[in-house]
Amino acid sequence: MKRQNYYDRPRKTVEMGMLVLLKKDIYTGAVGALDGTLVHAVVPIDQQARYRGRGKGVCYQNVLAICDFDMIFTFVWAGWEGIAHDSRVLTEVAFNPNSGFPFPPQDKYYLCDAAYTNTRGFMTPYRNTRYWLADFRRQRAVTKEERFNHVHAQLRNVIERAYGVLKARFPILKQMAPYPFPIQRDIVIACFAVHNFIRKCKFYDQLFMDFDENNMFASEEQDNGNEQDEINGVEWGPQGNEYMANLRDHIANQLFLNASN
């Protein structure tokens, strides 16, 4: 099945609130956040097994998106089966010559969660270490890895908030109408486009105001599947993996040193 995308050039990073870290020679390479989200889908009975995402009985399509730090989506690819792992979706889309996937410049990267590979262009948190924002509400970060993960989660949360605005504005994304699947996919893309239009035109919008608040964190979708098996199958290349591992360690050391001073 042919999948479609909506792509818009990234805007300049907006320096606001906790995102001041982006301009302090720490996360200067971050140009946005990347993540997948599940959107309700209506499919024929003989296809439902492929769309029952992440062990749930409801059918979904998996949508991959990138947003900048102003909650504007810069890339959207809709139409994947709900059962597809986020890492697999990214790999297929990124290396599809027809997708128009916007690889970041050589020294830049997207912030991603642990479902993805930590490699050049894609920075993920340390694995087997506290990461989700809720994990730090009772106990602050202690180690340099936890400090890195906490700040990474705060910055990457912009895409969770952007998804929160999107789904709050368009209830059809939670309860899709029974149109043919290609139309369902196009509806998803249209919702992203309208979201961007409202944000770019700087209309007074209560939803954006609510989710702009630094202390308001959208629900964080966590994949309960076996992520490691999927990640090991992605061939990004050892040099890219080593480069990003070293950069992540460098940032973690900077954050830990700053916190100690």
CSV table of C-alpha atoms in Angstrom, one decimal:
chain,number,residue,atom,x,y,z
A,1,MET,CA,0.0,0.0,0.0
A,2,LYS,CA,1.4,3.4,-1.0
A,3,ARG,CA,1.8,5.8,1.9
A,4,GLN,CA,1.7,9.5,1.7
A,5,ASN,CA,3.6,12.2,3.6
A,6,TYR,CA,3.2,15.9,4.5
A,7,TYR,CA,6.4,17.8,4.7
A,8,ASP,CA,7.1,21.4,5.6
A,9,ARG,CA,10.5,23.0,6.1
A,10,PRO,CA,11.6,23.2,9.8
A,11,ARG,CA,11.3,26.6,11.4
A,12,LYS,CA,14.1,28.2,13.5
A,13,THR,CA,14.2,26.8,17.1
A,14,VAL,CA,12.1,28.8,19.5
A,15,GLU,CA,14.0,29.7,22.7
A,16,MET,CA,11.4,29.5,25.5
A,17,GLY,CA,11.1,28.3,29.1
A,18,MET,CA,13.1,25.2,29.8
A,19,LEU,CA,14.3,25.1,26.1
A,20,VAL,CA,16.9,27.7,27.1
A,21,LEU,CA,19.2,24.7,27.2
A,22,LEU,CA,19.2,24.6,23.4
A,23,LYS,CA,21.2,27.9,23.3
A,24,LYS,CA,23.7,27.1,26.0
A,25,ASP,CA,26.2,25.1,24.1
A,26,ILE,CA,24.6,21.9,25.4
A,27,TYR,CA,21.9,20.7,23.0
A,28,THR,CA,22.8,23.1,20.2
A,29,GLY,CA,22.5,20.3,17.6
A,30,ALA,CA,18.9,19.4,18.4
A,31,VAL,CA,16.6,20.5,15.6
A,32,GLY,CA,13.4,18.8,16.8
A,33,ALA,CA,11.8,15.7,18.2
A,34,LEU,CA,10.8,12.5,16.4
A,35,ASP,CA,8.2,9.9,17.5
A,36,GLY,CA,5.4,7.7,16.4
A,37,THR,CA,1.8,7.9,17.6
A,38,LEU,CA,-1.2,5.6,17.2
A,39,VAL,CA,-4.4,6.9,15.5
A,40,HIS,CA,-7.6,4.9,15.5
A,41,ALA,CA,-8.4,3.1,12.3
A,42,VAL,CA,-11.3,1.2,10.8
A,43,VAL,CA,-10.2,-1.8,8.7
A,44,PRO,CA,-11.8,-5.0,7.3
A,45,ILE,CA,-12.0,-8.0,9.6
A,46,ASP,CA,-9.4,-9.9,7.6
A,47,GLN,CA,-6.8,-7.1,8.1
A,48,GLN,CA,-7.5,-6.3,11.7
A,49,ALA,CA,-4.7,-8.5,13.2
A,50,ARG,CA,-2.1,-6.2,11.5
A,51,TYR,CA,-3.6,-3.0,12.9
A,52,ARG,CA,-4.2,-4.1,16.5
A,53,GLY,CA,-1.3,-2.0,17.9
A,54,ARG,CA,0.8,-2.9,20.9
A,55,GLY,CA,-1.4,-5.7,22.3
A,56,LYS,CA,-4.6,-3.7,22.3
A,57,GLY,CA,-7.8,-4.9,20.9
A,58,VAL,CA,-8.5,-1.7,19.0
A,59,CYS,CA,-7.2,-1.1,15.5
A,60,TYR,CA,-4.8,1.7,14.8
A,61,GLN,CA,-2.6,3.2,12.1
A,62,ASN,CA,1.0,4.0,13.2
A,63,VAL,CA,2.0,7.6,12.3
A,64,LEU,CA,5.6,8.8,12.3
A,65,ALA,CA,6.2,12.6,12.7
A,66,ILE,CA,8.9,15.1,13.5
A,67,CYS,CA,8.2,18.5,15.1
A,68,ASP,CA,10.3,21.5,15.9
A,69,PHE,CA,10.5,23.2,19.3
A,70,ASP,CA,7.5,25.4,18.5
A,71,MET,CA,5.2,22.3,18.2
A,72,ILE,CA,5.1,22.7,14.4
A,73,PHE,CA,5.2,19.4,12.6
A,74,THR,CA,7.9,19.3,9.9
A,75,PHE,CA,7.4,15.8,8.6
A,76,VAL,CA,4.5,13.3,8.8
A,77,TRP,CA,4.1,9.8,7.4
A,78,ALA,CA,0.8,8.1,7.9
A,79,GLY,CA,-0.7,4.7,7.1
A,80,TRP,CA,1.5,2.1,8.8
A,81,GLU,CA,-0.1,-0.9,10.5
A,82,GLY,CA,-0.6,-0.4,14.2
A,83,ILE,CA,1.4,-3.6,15.0
A,84,ALA,CA,4.6,-2.1,13.3
A,85,HIS,CA,7.3,-1.1,15.7
A,86,ASP,CA,8.4,2.5,15.7
A,87,SER,CA,12.0,1.6,14.9
A,88,ARG,CA,10.9,-0.4,11.8
A,89,VAL,CA,8.7,2.5,10.6
A,90,LEU,CA,11.5,5.0,10.8
A,91,THR,CA,13.9,2.7,9.0
A,92,GLU,CA,11.5,2.0,6.2
A,93,VAL,CA,10.5,5.6,5.8
A,94,ALA,CA,14.0,7.1,6.2
A,95,PHE,CA,15.5,4.9,3.5
A,96,ASN,CA,12.5,5.1,1.1
A,97,PRO,CA,13.7,7.5,-1.7
A,98,ASN,CA,10.1,8.6,-2.3
A,99,SER,CA,9.4,9.6,1.3
A,100,GLY,CA,11.2,13.0,1.3
A,101,PHE,CA,12.5,12.2,4.8
A,102,PRO,CA,14.3,15.3,6.1
A,103,PHE,CA,17.6,13.9,7.4
A,104,PRO,CA,19.2,16.5,9.7
A,105,PRO,CA,22.4,18.2,8.7
A,106,GLN,CA,25.7,16.4,9.6
A,107,ASP,CA,26.1,18.0,13.0
A,108,LYS,CA,22.4,18.1,13.9
A,109,TYR,CA,20.0,15.5,15.3
A,110,TYR,CA,16.4,14.7,16.4
A,111,LEU,CA,15.6,13.8,19.9
A,112,CYS,CA,14.0,10.3,20.1
A,113,ASP,CA,12.9,7.9,22.8
A,114,ALA,CA,14.5,4.5,23.4
A,115,ALA,CA,12.4,2.7,20.8
A,116,TYR,CA,14.9,4.1,18.2
A,117,THR,CA,18.6,3.6,17.5
A,118,ASN,CA,21.1,6.0,19.0
A,119,THR,CA,23.0,7.0,15.9
A,120,ARG,CA,24.1,10.0,13.8
A,121,GLY,CA,21.1,12.2,13.4
A,122,PHE,CA,19.0,10.6,16.1
A,123,MET,CA,19.8,11.0,19.8
A,124,THR,CA,18.1,8.7,22.3
A,125,PRO,CA,18.3,8.4,26.1
A,126,TYR,CA,20.5,5.9,28.0
A,127,ARG,CA,18.8,2.6,28.2
A,128,ASN,CA,18.1,0.8,31.5
A,129,THR,CA,18.1,4.2,33.3
A,130,ARG,CA,15.2,6.3,34.5
A,131,TYR,CA,13.8,8.3,31.6
A,132,TRP,CA,10.1,9.2,31.7
A,133,LEU,CA,9.2,12.6,33.3
A,134,ALA,CA,7.0,10.9,35.9
A,135,ASP,CA,10.1,8.9,37.1
A,136,PHE,CA,11.7,12.2,38.3
A,137,ARG,CA,8.8,13.7,40.1
A,138,ARG,CA,9.6,12.1,43.4
A,139,GLN,CA,13.3,11.8,43.2
A,140,ARG,CA,15.7,14.0,41.3
A,141,ALA,CA,18.3,12.8,38.9
A,142,VAL,CA,21.4,11.4,40.6
A,143,THR,CA,23.9,10.0,38.1
A,144,LYS,CA,25.1,11.7,34.9
A,145,GLU,CA,23.0,9.3,32.9
A,146,GLU,CA,19.9,10.2,34.8
A,147,ARG,CA,20.6,13.9,34.5
A,148,PHE,CA,21.0,13.5,30.7
A,149,ASN,CA,17.8,11.4,30.5
A,150,HIS,CA,15.8,13.9,32.5
A,151,VAL,CA,16.8,16.9,30.4
A,152,HIS,CA,16.4,14.8,27.2
A,153,ALA,CA,12.9,13.9,28.2
A,154,GLN,CA,12.0,17.5,29.0
A,155,LEU,CA,13.1,18.6,25.6
A,156,ARG,CA,11.7,15.7,23.7
A,157,ASN,CA,8.3,16.2,25.4
A,158,VAL,CA,7.5,18.9,22.9
A,159,ILE,CA,6.3,16.2,20.5
A,160,GLU,CA,4.2,14.6,23.2
A,161,ARG,CA,2.6,18.0,23.7
A,162,ALA,CA,2.2,18.6,20.0
A,163,TYR,CA,0.4,15.2,19.7
A,164,GLY,CA,-1.7,16.3,22.7
A,165,VAL,CA,-2.9,19.4,21.0
A,166,LEU,CA,-3.5,17.5,17.7
A,167,LYS,CA,-5.7,14.8,19.3
A,168,ALA,CA,-7.5,17.2,21.6
A,169,ARG,CA,-8.5,19.4,18.6
A,170,PHE,CA,-9.5,16.5,16.2
A,171,PRO,CA,-11.5,13.8,18.1
A,172,ILE,CA,-11.7,11.9,14.8
A,173,LEU,CA,-8.1,10.8,15.4
A,174,LYS,CA,-9.4,8.8,18.5
A,175,GLN,CA,-12.6,7.6,16.8
A,176,MET,CA,-12.1,7.4,13.0
A,177,ALA,CA,-15.1,7.3,10.7
A,178,PRO,CA,-15.4,4.1,8.5
A,179,TYR,CA,-14.0,5.6,5.3
A,180,PRO,CA,-11.8,3.6,2.9
A,181,PHE,CA,-8.4,3.4,4.5
A,182,PRO,CA,-6.6,5.7,2.0
A,183,ILE,CA,-9.1,8.4,3.0
A,184,GLN,CA,-8.5,7.7,6.7
A,185,ARG,CA,-4.8,8.2,6.1
A,186,ASP,CA,-5.4,11.5,4.2
A,187,ILE,CA,-7.6,12.7,7.1
A,188,VAL,CA,-4.7,12.2,9.4
A,189,ILE,CA,-2.4,14.2,7.2
A,190,ALA,CA,-5.0,17.0,6.8
A,191,CYS,CA,-5.3,17.3,10.6
A,192,PHE,CA,-1.5,17.8,10.9
A,193,ALA,CA,-1.7,20.5,8.2
A,194,VAL,CA,-4.4,22.4,9.9
A,195,HIS,CA,-2.5,22.1,13.2
A,196,ASN,CA,0.5,23.7,11.6
A,197,PHE,CA,-1.6,26.5,9.9
A,198,ILE,CA,-3.1,27.5,13.3
A,199,ARG,CA,0.3,27.5,14.9
A,200,LYS,CA,2.1,29.4,12.2
A,201,CYS,CA,-0.6,32.1,11.9
A,202,LYS,CA,-0.3,32.7,15.7
A,203,PHE,CA,-4.0,32.7,16.3
A,204,TYR,CA,-5.1,33.0,19.9
A,205,ASP,CA,-5.6,29.3,20.6
A,206,GLN,CA,-6.5,27.9,24.0
A,207,LEU,CA,-5.2,24.4,23.3
A,208,PHE,CA,-1.7,25.7,22.3
A,209,MET,CA,-1.7,28.0,25.3
A,210,ASP,CA,-2.5,25.0,27.6
A,211,PHE,CA,0.1,22.7,26.2
A,212,ASP,CA,2.7,25.5,26.0
A,213,GLU,CA,2.9,25.6,29.8
A,214,ASN,CA,6.2,24.2,30.9
A,215,ASN,CA,4.7,22.4,33.8
A,216,MET,CA,2.0,20.7,31.6
A,217,PHE,CA,3.2,17.4,30.2
A,218,ALA,CA,1.2,15.4,27.8
A,219,SER,CA,0.7,11.7,28.3
A,220,GLU,CA,3.8,9.8,27.3
A,221,GLU,CA,3.1,6.8,25.1
A,222,GLN,CA,5.4,3.9,26.1
A,223,ASP,CA,5.9,0.9,23.9
A,224,ASN,CA,5.5,-2.3,25.9
A,225,GLY,CA,6.9,-4.5,23.2
A,226,ASN,CA,10.4,-6.0,23.0
A,227,GLU,CA,12.2,-3.0,21.7
A,228,GLN,CA,15.8,-4.4,21.8
A,229,ASP,CA,15.0,-7.1,19.3
A,230,GLU,CA,13.8,-4.5,16.8
A,231,ILE,CA,16.6,-2.1,17.4
A,232,ASN,CA,19.3,-4.7,16.9
A,233,GLY,CA,17.9,-5.4,13.5
A,234,VAL,CA,18.4,-1.8,12.3
A,235,GLU,CA,21.6,-1.3,10.2
A,236,TRP,CA,22.5,2.3,10.8
A,237,GLY,CA,26.2,1.6,10.7
A,238,PRO,CA,28.8,1.3,13.5
A,239,GLN,CA,30.5,4.7,12.8
A,240,GLY,CA,27.2,6.6,13.2
A,241,ASN,CA,26.4,4.7,16.4
A,242,GLU,CA,29.8,5.4,17.9
A,243,TYR,CA,29.6,9.1,16.9
A,244,MET,CA,26.3,9.6,18.7
A,245,ALA,CA,27.3,7.5,21.7
A,246,ASN,CA,30.3,9.8,22.2
A,247,LEU,CA,28.3,13.0,21.7
A,248,ARG,CA,25.7,11.7,24.2
A,249,ASP,CA,28.4,11.1,26.8
A,250,HIS,CA,29.9,14.5,26.2
A,251,ILE,CA,26.5,16.2,26.8
A,252,ALA,CA,25.9,14.0,29.9
A,253,ASN,CA,29.3,15.1,31.3
A,254,GLN,CA,28.5,18.8,30.6
A,255,LEU,CA,25.1,18.5,32.3
A,256,PHE,CA,26.5,16.7,35.3
A,257,LEU,CA,29.3,19.2,35.7
A,258,ASN,CA,26.9,22.2,35.4
A,259,ALA,CA,24.7,20.6,38.1
A,260,SER,CA,27.7,20.1,40.4
A,261,ASN,CA,28.8,23.8,40.2
